[in-house]
Amino acid sequence: MTEQRKREIEKEASDTRKLAEILTPGISDIFEVCDTLNIYYVRYPLGQDAILGAAILREDDHIIFSNSSVVLSREIFTVAHELGHIRLGHLNSQYSKIKDYSFSEETDEKEAEANYFAACFLMPREQVILLPEKLQITEWTPLEVVRMQSIFNTSFDATVTRLASLHKITKAKQEELLQKKANIKVSSILRTIGKDASLCFSDQSKAISIDYLKWIVSNYSNGLIPKETVEKALGYLGIHFEDVIDEERIPVAEDFDLDDFLEGNGE
């Protein structure tokens, strides 16, 4: 990736933060950001070895799927990565889907760009540069990295990588910190400094953005998706189908499969 392209992506990430009205260094709830940006999201636990996430365009609607079986910091990065695919125009037809099983910067240009967008979006350059001074960090230890990651709601590895990319630490220090991380328990450090350790664990959430739920119900009302799909979507939120839909007035279609959508099968 050229330096010019990096600058373009960084500007897009900054513009997206402004559009989402993010005023804090870190992002406290990336799913609320999706709502603000009018992007639907689905969280579903598919298991540790399954797809990490997907960015989907159906006509004019963007949908982000994330696998909530992975640790929360990884899921947050996944959502930011999928947002990058959307904001960088990687979905270029009315029915596009990009599925991510891993994020490799070496093998795919779009993946590298989405990775860089996620890093810039979650950890803005100016904050990464200014925060160490505000936090009075004079020497980079695992504890200081954990302090930074607790602000940005990112993983230890992603935080160290971003620090290195902005030359706040050397490549040698990056490797040293990653090696030291193997001998510590990040969740324990977070608790010790009074921070939320949930970043280090998966919560197996099943969640759908309220606007996406409305979209599903609307499509059901127009006969575009079957009853079973709506029942599953409502069930995630503990809502009974009969409580919100007058079934007698609604035709039923049989050409949409929620499991197929969630698992990312097909294009």
PDB file of C-alpha atoms in Angstrom, residues 23-258:
ATOM      1  CA  LEU A  23     -15.787  12.779  20.345  1.00  0.00           C
ATOM      2  CA  THR A  24     -13.741  10.423  22.545  1.00  0.00           C
ATOM      3  CA  PRO A  25     -10.291   8.940  21.818  1.00  0.00           C
ATOM      4  CA  GLY A  26     -11.681   5.416  21.822  1.00  0.00           C
ATOM      5  CA  ILE A  27     -15.030   4.048  20.695  1.00  0.00           C
ATOM      6  CA  SER A  28     -17.108   2.890  23.641  1.00  0.00           C
ATOM      7  CA  ASP A  29     -19.716   0.985  21.614  1.00  0.00           C
ATOM      8  CA  ILE A  30     -18.995   0.236  17.977  1.00  0.00           C
ATOM      9  CA  PHE A  31     -22.475  -1.225  17.492  1.00  0.00           C
ATOM     10  CA  GLU A  32     -24.010   2.120  18.407  1.00  0.00           C
ATOM     11  CA  VAL A  33     -21.693   3.620  15.796  1.00  0.00           C
ATOM     12  CA  CYS A  34     -23.226   1.284  13.218  1.00  0.00           C
ATOM     13  CA  ASP A  35     -26.677   2.530  14.202  1.00  0.00           C
ATOM     14  CA  THR A  36     -25.541   6.150  13.872  1.00  0.00           C
ATOM     15  CA  LEU A  37     -24.146   5.453  10.406  1.00  0.00           C
ATOM     16  CA  ASN A  38     -27.358   3.666   9.343  1.00  0.00           C
ATOM     17  CA  ILE A  39     -25.533   0.373   8.923  1.00  0.00           C
ATOM     18  CA  TYR A  40     -27.345  -2.763  10.043  1.00  0.00           C
ATOM     19  CA  TYR A  41     -25.466  -5.279  12.156  1.00  0.00           C
ATOM     20  CA  VAL A  42     -25.884  -8.884  13.213  1.00  0.00           C
ATOM     21  CA  ARG A  43     -23.889 -10.527  16.014  1.00  0.00           C
ATOM     22  CA  TYR A  44     -23.991 -14.294  16.213  1.00  0.00           C
ATOM     23  CA  PRO A  45     -21.742 -16.935  17.837  1.00  0.00           C
ATOM     24  CA  LEU A  46     -20.527 -19.294  15.118  1.00  0.00           C
ATOM     25  CA  GLY A  47     -17.537 -20.743  16.981  1.00  0.00           C
ATOM     26  CA  GLN A  48     -13.849 -19.893  17.244  1.00  0.00           C
ATOM     27  CA  ASP A  49     -12.843 -21.389  13.899  1.00  0.00           C
ATOM     28  CA  ALA A  50     -15.672 -19.963  11.791  1.00  0.00           C
ATOM     29  CA  ILE A  51     -15.928 -16.786   9.743  1.00  0.00           C
ATOM     30  CA  LEU A  52     -14.849 -13.642  11.621  1.00  0.00           C
ATOM     31  CA  GLY A  53     -17.218 -11.286   9.875  1.00  0.00           C
ATOM     32  CA  ALA A  54     -18.771 -10.094   6.664  1.00  0.00           C
ATOM     33  CA  ALA A  55     -19.716  -6.872   4.928  1.00  0.00           C
ATOM     34  CA  ILE A  56     -22.847  -7.144   2.831  1.00  0.00           C
ATOM     35  CA  LEU A  57     -24.644  -4.828   0.425  1.00  0.00           C
ATOM     36  CA  ARG A  58     -28.235  -5.714  -0.457  1.00  0.00           C
ATOM     37  CA  GLU A  59     -29.582  -3.104  -2.853  1.00  0.00           C
ATOM     38  CA  ASP A  60     -29.009   0.129  -0.887  1.00  0.00           C
ATOM     39  CA  ASP A  61     -28.651  -1.452   2.567  1.00  0.00           C
ATOM     40  CA  HIS A  62     -25.304  -2.214   4.199  1.00  0.00           C
ATOM     41  CA  ILE A  63     -25.085  -5.009   6.766  1.00  0.00           C
ATOM     42  CA  ILE A  64     -22.153  -5.977   8.979  1.00  0.00           C
ATOM     43  CA  PHE A  65     -22.005  -9.451  10.464  1.00  0.00           C
ATOM     44  CA  SER A  66     -19.613 -10.336  13.293  1.00  0.00           C
ATOM     45  CA  ASN A  67     -18.871 -13.650  14.993  1.00  0.00           C
ATOM     46  CA  SER A  68     -19.363 -13.099  18.734  1.00  0.00           C
ATOM     47  CA  SER A  69     -17.553 -16.338  19.608  1.00  0.00           C
ATOM     48  CA  VAL A  70     -14.206 -14.531  19.374  1.00  0.00           C
ATOM     49  CA  VAL A  71     -12.936 -12.265  22.161  1.00  0.00           C
ATOM     50  CA  LEU A  72     -14.638  -8.874  22.240  1.00  0.00           C
ATOM     51  CA  SER A  73     -11.553  -6.850  21.237  1.00  0.00           C
ATOM     52  CA  ARG A  74     -11.232  -9.032  18.135  1.00  0.00           C
ATOM     53  CA  GLU A  75     -14.930  -8.650  17.350  1.00  0.00           C
ATOM     54  CA  ILE A  76     -14.671  -4.867  17.677  1.00  0.00           C
ATOM     55  CA  PHE A  77     -11.758  -4.840  15.226  1.00  0.00           C
ATOM     56  CA  THR A  78     -13.780  -7.094  12.913  1.00  0.00           C
ATOM     57  CA  VAL A  79     -16.691  -4.639  12.863  1.00  0.00           C
ATOM     58  CA  ALA A  80     -14.293  -1.741  12.180  1.00  0.00           C
ATOM     59  CA  HIS A  81     -12.666  -3.815   9.425  1.00  0.00           C
ATOM     60  CA  GLU A  82     -16.030  -4.548   7.798  1.00  0.00           C
ATOM     61  CA  LEU A  83     -16.928  -0.866   8.131  1.00  0.00           C
ATOM     62  CA  GLY A  84     -13.710  -0.187   6.235  1.00  0.00           C
ATOM     63  CA  HIS A  85     -14.851  -2.407   3.369  1.00  0.00           C
ATOM     64  CA  ILE A  86     -18.070  -0.372   3.224  1.00  0.00           C
ATOM     65  CA  ARG A  87     -16.562   3.103   3.545  1.00  0.00           C
ATOM     66  CA  LEU A  88     -13.755   2.370   1.081  1.00  0.00           C
ATOM     67  CA  GLY A  89     -16.180   1.261  -1.628  1.00  0.00           C
ATOM     68  CA  HIS A  90     -15.120  -2.388  -1.748  1.00  0.00           C
ATOM     69  CA  LEU A  91     -18.743  -3.503  -2.204  1.00  0.00           C
ATOM     70  CA  ASN A  92     -19.358  -2.440  -5.774  1.00  0.00           C
ATOM     71  CA  SER A  93     -22.660  -3.996  -6.788  1.00  0.00           C
ATOM     72  CA  GLN A  94     -26.185  -4.084  -5.366  1.00  0.00           C
ATOM     73  CA  TYR A  95     -25.705  -7.614  -4.031  1.00  0.00           C
ATOM     74  CA  SER A  96     -22.112  -7.768  -2.813  1.00  0.00           C
ATOM     75  CA  LYS A  97     -20.588  -9.719   0.061  1.00  0.00           C
ATOM     76  CA  ILE A  98     -17.064  -9.810   1.469  1.00  0.00           C
ATOM     77  CA  LYS A  99     -16.435 -12.627   3.933  1.00  0.00           C
ATOM     78  CA  ASP A 100     -13.460 -12.502   6.286  1.00  0.00           C
ATOM     79  CA  TYR A 101     -11.983 -15.629   7.806  1.00  0.00           C
ATOM     80  CA  SER A 102      -8.716 -13.912   8.704  1.00  0.00           C
ATOM     81  CA  PHE A 103      -7.141 -10.529   8.121  1.00  0.00           C
ATOM     82  CA  SER A 104      -3.991 -10.945   6.033  1.00  0.00           C
ATOM     83  CA  GLU A 105      -2.223  -7.785   4.931  1.00  0.00           C
ATOM     84  CA  GLU A 106       0.132  -9.675   2.631  1.00  0.00           C
ATOM     85  CA  THR A 107      -2.277 -11.444   0.302  1.00  0.00           C
ATOM     86  CA  ASP A 108      -5.148  -9.097  -0.534  1.00  0.00           C
ATOM     87  CA  GLU A 109      -5.196  -5.362  -1.223  1.00  0.00           C
ATOM     88  CA  LYS A 110      -8.765  -4.845  -0.015  1.00  0.00           C
ATOM     89  CA  GLU A 111      -8.022  -6.692   3.225  1.00  0.00           C
ATOM     90  CA  ALA A 112      -4.925  -4.580   3.802  1.00  0.00           C
ATOM     91  CA  GLU A 113      -6.942  -1.403   3.230  1.00  0.00           C
ATOM     92  CA  ALA A 114      -9.761  -2.521   5.540  1.00  0.00           C
ATOM     93  CA  ASN A 115      -7.193  -3.419   8.208  1.00  0.00           C
ATOM     94  CA  TYR A 116      -5.591  -0.006   7.951  1.00  0.00           C
ATOM     95  CA  PHE A 117      -8.975   1.712   8.071  1.00  0.00           C
ATOM     96  CA  ALA A 118      -9.865  -0.227  11.243  1.00  0.00           C
ATOM     97  CA  ALA A 119      -6.595   0.760  12.928  1.00  0.00           C
ATOM     98  CA  CYS A 120      -7.066   4.433  12.007  1.00  0.00           C
ATOM     99  CA  PHE A 121     -10.741   4.401  12.961  1.00  0.00           C
ATOM    100  CA  LEU A 122     -10.250   2.773  16.362  1.00  0.00           C
ATOM    101  CA  MET A 123      -6.908   4.437  17.185  1.00  0.00           C
ATOM    102  CA  PRO A 124      -6.675   7.874  15.522  1.00  0.00           C
ATOM    103  CA  ARG A 125      -3.159   9.096  14.806  1.00  0.00           C
ATOM    104  CA  GLU A 126      -3.392  12.252  16.899  1.00  0.00           C
ATOM    105  CA  GLN A 127      -4.657  10.342  19.938  1.00  0.00           C
ATOM    106  CA  VAL A 128      -1.971   7.660  19.684  1.00  0.00           C
ATOM    107  CA  ILE A 129       0.651  10.412  19.514  1.00  0.00           C
ATOM    108  CA  LEU A 130      -0.751  12.611  22.313  1.00  0.00           C
ATOM    109  CA  LEU A 131      -2.065  10.087  24.837  1.00  0.00           C
ATOM    110  CA  PRO A 132       1.308   8.723  26.022  1.00  0.00           C
ATOM    111  CA  GLU A 133       2.276  12.190  27.195  1.00  0.00           C
ATOM    112  CA  LYS A 134      -1.094  12.679  28.904  1.00  0.00           C
ATOM    113  CA  LEU A 135      -0.712   9.300  30.592  1.00  0.00           C
ATOM    114  CA  GLN A 136       2.902  10.149  31.516  1.00  0.00           C
ATOM    115  CA  ILE A 137       4.234   7.084  29.765  1.00  0.00           C
ATOM    116  CA  THR A 138       8.031   7.281  29.614  1.00  0.00           C
ATOM    117  CA  GLU A 139       8.808   3.610  29.055  1.00  0.00           C
ATOM    118  CA  TRP A 140       6.723   1.101  27.129  1.00  0.00           C
ATOM    119  CA  THR A 141       5.917  -1.919  29.271  1.00  0.00           C
ATOM    120  CA  PRO A 142       2.998  -4.370  28.950  1.00  0.00           C
ATOM    121  CA  LEU A 143       1.202  -2.378  31.649  1.00  0.00           C
ATOM    122  CA  GLU A 144       1.412   0.825  29.616  1.00  0.00           C
ATOM    123  CA  VAL A 145       0.156  -0.959  26.493  1.00  0.00           C
ATOM    124  CA  VAL A 146      -2.804  -2.293  28.467  1.00  0.00           C
ATOM    125  CA  ARG A 147      -3.579   1.241  29.653  1.00  0.00           C
ATOM    126  CA  MET A 148      -3.695   2.366  26.027  1.00  0.00           C
ATOM    127  CA  GLN A 149      -5.790  -0.568  24.841  1.00  0.00           C
ATOM    128  CA  SER A 150      -8.329   0.066  27.602  1.00  0.00           C
ATOM    129  CA  ILE A 151      -8.853   3.555  26.184  1.00  0.00           C
ATOM    130  CA  PHE A 152      -9.188   2.429  22.571  1.00  0.00           C
ATOM    131  CA  ASN A 153     -11.072  -0.835  23.292  1.00  0.00           C
ATOM    132  CA  THR A 154      -8.609  -2.745  21.170  1.00  0.00           C
ATOM    133  CA  SER A 155      -6.494  -5.852  21.642  1.00  0.00           C
ATOM    134  CA  PHE A 156      -2.968  -5.805  23.026  1.00  0.00           C
ATOM    135  CA  ASP A 157      -1.585  -6.891  19.647  1.00  0.00           C
ATOM    136  CA  ALA A 158      -3.534  -4.292  17.648  1.00  0.00           C
ATOM    137  CA  THR A 159      -2.433  -1.545  20.032  1.00  0.00           C
ATOM    138  CA  VAL A 160       1.229  -2.502  19.794  1.00  0.00           C
ATOM    139  CA  THR A 161       0.995  -2.725  15.999  1.00  0.00           C
ATOM    140  CA  ARG A 162      -0.526   0.757  15.797  1.00  0.00           C
ATOM    141  CA  LEU A 163       2.149   2.204  18.100  1.00  0.00           C
ATOM    142  CA  ALA A 164       4.829   0.720  15.862  1.00  0.00           C
ATOM    143  CA  SER A 165       3.199   1.935  12.643  1.00  0.00           C
ATOM    144  CA  LEU A 166       3.200   5.496  14.004  1.00  0.00           C
ATOM    145  CA  HIS A 167       6.819   5.152  15.215  1.00  0.00           C
ATOM    146  CA  LYS A 168       5.932   5.509  18.879  1.00  0.00           C
ATOM    147  CA  ILE A 169       7.887   2.322  19.443  1.00  0.00           C
ATOM    148  CA  THR A 170      10.532   0.560  17.381  1.00  0.00           C
ATOM    149  CA  LYS A 171       9.981  -2.754  15.624  1.00  0.00           C
ATOM    150  CA  ALA A 172      12.337  -4.327  18.146  1.00  0.00           C
ATOM    151  CA  LYS A 173      10.232  -2.968  21.026  1.00  0.00           C
ATOM    152  CA  GLN A 174       7.095  -4.229  19.278  1.00  0.00           C
ATOM    153  CA  GLU A 175       8.499  -7.760  19.168  1.00  0.00           C
ATOM    154  CA  GLU A 176       9.676  -7.486  22.769  1.00  0.00           C
ATOM    155  CA  LEU A 177       6.244  -6.419  24.000  1.00  0.00           C
ATOM    156  CA  LEU A 178       4.497  -9.185  22.052  1.00  0.00           C
ATOM    157  CA  GLN A 179       6.876 -11.743  23.548  1.00  0.00           C
ATOM    158  CA  LYS A 180       6.276 -10.399  27.065  1.00  0.00           C
ATOM    159  CA  LYS A 181       2.527 -10.543  26.476  1.00  0.00           C
ATOM    160  CA  ALA A 182       2.801 -14.348  26.282  1.00  0.00           C
ATOM    161  CA  ASN A 183       3.812 -14.386  29.942  1.00  0.00           C
ATOM    162  CA  ILE A 184       1.117 -12.084  31.303  1.00  0.00           C
ATOM    163  CA  LYS A 185      -2.642 -12.170  31.659  1.00  0.00           C
ATOM    164  CA  VAL A 186      -4.044  -9.020  30.106  1.00  0.00           C
ATOM    165  CA  SER A 187      -7.443  -9.449  31.773  1.00  0.00           C
ATOM    166  CA  SER A 188      -5.780  -9.487  35.215  1.00  0.00           C
ATOM    167  CA  ILE A 189      -3.886  -6.274  34.465  1.00  0.00           C
ATOM    168  CA  LEU A 190      -7.089  -4.594  33.278  1.00  0.00           C
ATOM    169  CA  ARG A 191      -8.831  -5.527  36.514  1.00  0.00           C
ATOM    170  CA  THR A 192      -5.849  -4.414  38.575  1.00  0.00           C
ATOM    171  CA  ILE A 193      -5.944  -0.929  37.064  1.00  0.00           C
ATOM    172  CA  GLY A 194      -9.713  -0.744  37.501  1.00  0.00           C
ATOM    173  CA  LYS A 195     -10.669  -1.300  33.853  1.00  0.00           C
ATOM    174  CA  ASP A 196     -13.265  -3.561  32.276  1.00  0.00           C
ATOM    175  CA  ALA A 197     -11.721  -6.924  31.358  1.00  0.00           C
ATOM    176  CA  SER A 198     -14.573  -7.909  29.022  1.00  0.00           C
ATOM    177  CA  LEU A 199     -12.327  -7.057  26.048  1.00  0.00           C
ATOM    178  CA  CYS A 200     -10.456 -10.284  26.723  1.00  0.00           C
ATOM    179  CA  PHE A 201     -13.453 -12.603  26.531  1.00  0.00           C
ATOM    180  CA  SER A 202     -16.167 -13.547  24.079  1.00  0.00           C
ATOM    181  CA  ASP A 203     -19.737 -12.954  25.188  1.00  0.00           C
ATOM    182  CA  GLN A 204     -21.446 -15.226  22.637  1.00  0.00           C
ATOM    183  CA  SER A 205     -23.978 -12.462  21.938  1.00  0.00           C
ATOM    184  CA  LYS A 206     -26.906 -12.799  19.580  1.00  0.00           C
ATOM    185  CA  ALA A 207     -27.949  -9.306  18.601  1.00  0.00           C
ATOM    186  CA  ILE A 208     -29.536  -7.453  15.712  1.00  0.00           C
ATOM    187  CA  SER A 209     -29.672  -3.688  15.252  1.00  0.00           C
ATOM    188  CA  ILE A 210     -33.181  -2.357  15.763  1.00  0.00           C
ATOM    189  CA  ASP A 211     -33.232  -0.788  12.293  1.00  0.00           C
ATOM    190  CA  TYR A 212     -32.222  -4.104  10.763  1.00  0.00           C
ATOM    191  CA  LEU A 213     -35.019  -5.784  12.689  1.00  0.00           C
ATOM    192  CA  LYS A 214     -37.448  -3.232  11.247  1.00  0.00           C
ATOM    193  CA  TRP A 215     -35.999  -3.951   7.805  1.00  0.00           C
ATOM    194  CA  ILE A 216     -36.606  -7.679   8.264  1.00  0.00           C
ATOM    195  CA  VAL A 217     -40.183  -7.116   9.409  1.00  0.00           C
ATOM    196  CA  SER A 218     -40.786  -4.740   6.494  1.00  0.00           C
ATOM    197  CA  ASN A 219     -39.470  -7.276   4.008  1.00  0.00           C
ATOM    198  CA  TYR A 220     -41.641  -9.963   5.583  1.00  0.00           C
ATOM    199  CA  SER A 221     -44.619  -7.646   5.276  1.00  0.00           C
ATOM    200  CA  ASN A 222     -43.886  -7.355   1.567  1.00  0.00           C
ATOM    201  CA  GLY A 223     -43.589 -11.118   1.142  1.00  0.00           C
ATOM    202  CA  LEU A 224     -39.822 -11.092   0.564  1.00  0.00           C
ATOM    203  CA  ILE A 225     -38.674 -13.327   3.435  1.00  0.00           C
ATOM    204  CA  PRO A 226     -40.310 -16.278   5.250  1.00  0.00           C
ATOM    205  CA  LYS A 227     -41.896 -16.378   8.686  1.00  0.00           C
ATOM    206  CA  GLU A 228     -39.121 -18.593  10.063  1.00  0.00           C
ATOM    207  CA  THR A 229     -36.547 -15.874   9.378  1.00  0.00           C
ATOM    208  CA  VAL A 230     -38.539 -13.237  11.256  1.00  0.00           C
ATOM    209  CA  GLU A 231     -39.222 -15.595  14.167  1.00  0.00           C
ATOM    210  CA  LYS A 232     -35.476 -16.215  14.561  1.00  0.00           C
ATOM    211  CA  ALA A 233     -34.656 -12.523  14.375  1.00  0.00           C
ATOM    212  CA  LEU A 234     -37.309 -11.626  16.945  1.00  0.00           C
ATOM    213  CA  GLY A 235     -36.278 -14.557  19.112  1.00  0.00           C
ATOM    214  CA  TYR A 236     -32.789 -13.093  19.468  1.00  0.00           C
ATOM    215  CA  LEU A 237     -34.374 -10.115  21.207  1.00  0.00           C
ATOM    216  CA  GLY A 238     -36.851 -12.133  23.275  1.00  0.00           C
ATOM    217  CA  ILE A 239     -39.834 -10.889  21.272  1.00  0.00           C
ATOM    218  CA  HIS A 240     -42.693 -13.114  20.169  1.00  0.00           C
ATOM    219  CA  PHE A 241     -43.660 -13.035  16.508  1.00  0.00           C
ATOM    220  CA  GLU A 242     -47.358 -12.588  17.321  1.00  0.00           C
ATOM    221  CA  ASP A 243     -46.652  -9.522  19.464  1.00  0.00           C
ATOM    222  CA  VAL A 244     -45.509  -7.370  16.570  1.00  0.00           C
ATOM    223  CA  ILE A 245     -46.902  -8.859  13.362  1.00  0.00           C
ATOM    224  CA  ASP A 246     -50.449  -9.433  12.144  1.00  0.00           C
ATOM    225  CA  GLU A 247     -49.824 -12.704  10.315  1.00  0.00           C
ATOM    226  CA  GLU A 248     -53.162 -12.786   8.484  1.00  0.00           C
ATOM    227  CA  ARG A 249     -52.270  -9.703   6.472  1.00  0.00           C
ATOM    228  CA  ILE A 250     -48.796 -10.845   5.425  1.00  0.00           C
ATOM    229  CA  PRO A 251     -47.825 -13.147   2.534  1.00  0.00           C
ATOM    230  CA  VAL A 252     -44.952 -15.603   3.051  1.00  0.00           C
ATOM    231  CA  ALA A 253     -41.932 -16.080   0.808  1.00  0.00           C
ATOM    232  CA  GLU A 254     -39.610 -19.069   0.900  1.00  0.00           C
ATOM    233  CA  ASP A 255     -36.465 -17.802  -0.810  1.00  0.00           C
ATOM    234  CA  PHE A 256     -34.426 -16.401   2.085  1.00  0.00           C
ATOM    235  CA  ASP A 257     -32.419 -18.500   4.550  1.00  0.00           C
ATOM    236  CA  LEU A 258     -31.138 -16.812   7.727  1.00  0.00           C
TER     237      LEU A 258
END
